[in-house]
């Protein structure tokens, strides 16, 4: 699974609401075109399984347990800037190939630069996969 990480500010940049660096319509269109082409290459190679983007953190809720009582908190969360923004699941030759696919995302226009990253993690298939 390739997990795209973002923040409320990143969503604000994409929607044009960020006062300090909103993407222009052309930049946002370039990002969407890039992602569409990236996904299409995965479909054509037979490696694509599923991809979804997630709504902005402001629409999220976190459920925690405090003293045995569930506590629900509306997002975004002050204690963390980074959230899962979307994911792509690929079925490919191995972890190295999944990493190669993820590296292609560094070419996406409109990313926030050096602070931007994605995580690549194998999907748990069985209890044996829990070993570190």
PDB file of C-alpha atoms in Angstrom, residues 16-86:
ATOM      1  CA  UNK A  16      -7.414  27.569  -3.302  1.00  0.00           C
ATOM      2  CA  UNK A  17      -8.119  28.526   0.320  1.00  0.00           C
ATOM      3  CA  UNK A  18      -4.515  28.801   1.539  1.00  0.00           C
ATOM      4  CA  UNK A  19      -3.406  32.415   1.852  1.00  0.00           C
ATOM      5  CA  UNK A  20       0.268  31.466   1.677  1.00  0.00           C
ATOM      6  CA  UNK A  21       0.656  29.388  -1.433  1.00  0.00           C
ATOM      7  CA  UNK A  22      -2.629  28.174  -2.886  1.00  0.00           C
ATOM      8  CA  UNK A  23      -2.171  26.211  -6.089  1.00  0.00           C
ATOM      9  CA  UNK A  24      -3.306  27.991  -9.197  1.00  0.00           C
ATOM     10  CA  UNK A  25      -6.016  26.324 -11.257  1.00  0.00           C
ATOM     11  CA  UNK A  26      -3.328  25.315 -13.734  1.00  0.00           C
ATOM     12  CA  UNK A  27      -1.125  23.796 -11.010  1.00  0.00           C
ATOM     13  CA  UNK A  28      -4.051  21.854  -9.508  1.00  0.00           C
ATOM     14  CA  UNK A  29      -5.042  20.607 -12.966  1.00  0.00           C
ATOM     15  CA  UNK A  30      -1.434  19.509 -13.550  1.00  0.00           C
ATOM     16  CA  UNK A  31      -1.459  17.523 -10.311  1.00  0.00           C
ATOM     17  CA  UNK A  32      -4.748  15.785 -11.182  1.00  0.00           C
ATOM     18  CA  UNK A  33      -3.475  15.006 -14.702  1.00  0.00           C
ATOM     19  CA  UNK A  34      -0.277  13.559 -13.246  1.00  0.00           C
ATOM     20  CA  UNK A  35      -2.173  11.343 -10.792  1.00  0.00           C
ATOM     21  CA  UNK A  36      -4.581  10.156 -13.504  1.00  0.00           C
ATOM     22  CA  UNK A  37      -1.665   9.200 -15.771  1.00  0.00           C
ATOM     23  CA  UNK A  38       0.220   7.545 -12.878  1.00  0.00           C
ATOM     24  CA  UNK A  39      -2.820   5.419 -12.015  1.00  0.00           C
ATOM     25  CA  UNK A  40      -3.411   4.573 -15.677  1.00  0.00           C
ATOM     26  CA  UNK A  41       0.167   3.291 -16.062  1.00  0.00           C
ATOM     27  CA  UNK A  42      -0.444   1.003 -13.071  1.00  0.00           C
ATOM     28  CA  UNK A  43      -3.691  -0.256 -14.640  1.00  0.00           C
ATOM     29  CA  UNK A  44      -1.898  -0.935 -17.925  1.00  0.00           C
ATOM     30  CA  UNK A  45       0.954  -2.783 -16.183  1.00  0.00           C
ATOM     31  CA  UNK A  46      -1.546  -4.930 -14.277  1.00  0.00           C
ATOM     32  CA  UNK A  47      -0.223  -3.701 -10.906  1.00  0.00           C
ATOM     33  CA  UNK A  48      -3.187  -1.495  -9.952  1.00  0.00           C
ATOM     34  CA  UNK A  49      -5.579  -2.857  -7.315  1.00  0.00           C
ATOM     35  CA  UNK A  50      -7.322   0.166  -5.808  1.00  0.00           C
ATOM     36  CA  UNK A  51      -6.821   3.858  -5.082  1.00  0.00           C
ATOM     37  CA  UNK A  52      -8.789   6.369  -3.057  1.00  0.00           C
ATOM     38  CA  UNK A  53      -8.332   9.896  -1.882  1.00  0.00           C
ATOM     39  CA  UNK A  54      -9.678  10.944   1.490  1.00  0.00           C
ATOM     40  CA  UNK A  55     -11.534  14.108   2.473  1.00  0.00           C
ATOM     41  CA  UNK A  56      -9.819  16.930   4.331  1.00  0.00           C
ATOM     42  CA  UNK A  57      -8.862  16.395   7.997  1.00  0.00           C
ATOM     43  CA  UNK A  58     -11.492  18.927   9.035  1.00  0.00           C
ATOM     44  CA  UNK A  59     -14.066  16.235   8.182  1.00  0.00           C
ATOM     45  CA  UNK A  60     -12.392  13.538  10.317  1.00  0.00           C
ATOM     46  CA  UNK A  61     -13.149  12.222  13.782  1.00  0.00           C
ATOM     47  CA  UNK A  62     -10.754  10.469  16.116  1.00  0.00           C
ATOM     48  CA  UNK A  63     -12.000   7.958  18.672  1.00  0.00           C
ATOM     49  CA  UNK A  64      -9.761   7.428  21.702  1.00  0.00           C
ATOM     50  CA  UNK A  65     -10.171   5.630  24.986  1.00  0.00           C
ATOM     51  CA  UNK A  66      -9.562   7.625  28.184  1.00  0.00           C
ATOM     52  CA  UNK A  67     -10.050   5.992  31.566  1.00  0.00           C
ATOM     53  CA  UNK A  68     -12.154   3.325  29.878  1.00  0.00           C
ATOM     54  CA  UNK A  69     -14.469   5.863  28.255  1.00  0.00           C
ATOM     55  CA  UNK A  70     -14.596   6.447  24.471  1.00  0.00           C
ATOM     56  CA  UNK A  71     -13.861  10.074  23.543  1.00  0.00           C
ATOM     57  CA  UNK A  72     -14.716  11.411  20.075  1.00  0.00           C
ATOM     58  CA  UNK A  73     -12.768  14.428  18.794  1.00  0.00           C
ATOM     59  CA  UNK A  74     -13.554  16.298  15.574  1.00  0.00           C
ATOM     60  CA  UNK A  75     -10.601  17.076  13.295  1.00  0.00           C
ATOM     61  CA  UNK A  76      -8.284  18.563  12.385  1.00  0.00           C
ATOM     62  CA  UNK A  77      -6.080  17.641  15.319  1.00  0.00           C
ATOM     63  CA  UNK A  78      -3.708  20.155  16.844  1.00  0.00           C
ATOM     64  CA  UNK A  79      -1.325  17.425  18.012  1.00  0.00           C
ATOM     65  CA  UNK A  80      -0.600  16.250  14.474  1.00  0.00           C
ATOM     66  CA  UNK A  81      -0.250  18.028  11.166  1.00  0.00           C
ATOM     67  CA  UNK A  82       0.062  14.905   9.036  1.00  0.00           C
ATOM     68  CA  UNK A  83      -2.818  12.638   8.107  1.00  0.00           C
ATOM     69  CA  UNK A  84      -3.482   9.937   5.549  1.00  0.00           C
ATOM     70  CA  UNK A  85      -4.652  11.838   2.459  1.00  0.00           C
ATOM     71  CA  UNK A  86      -5.140   8.861   0.150  1.00  0.00           C
TER      72      UNK A  86
END
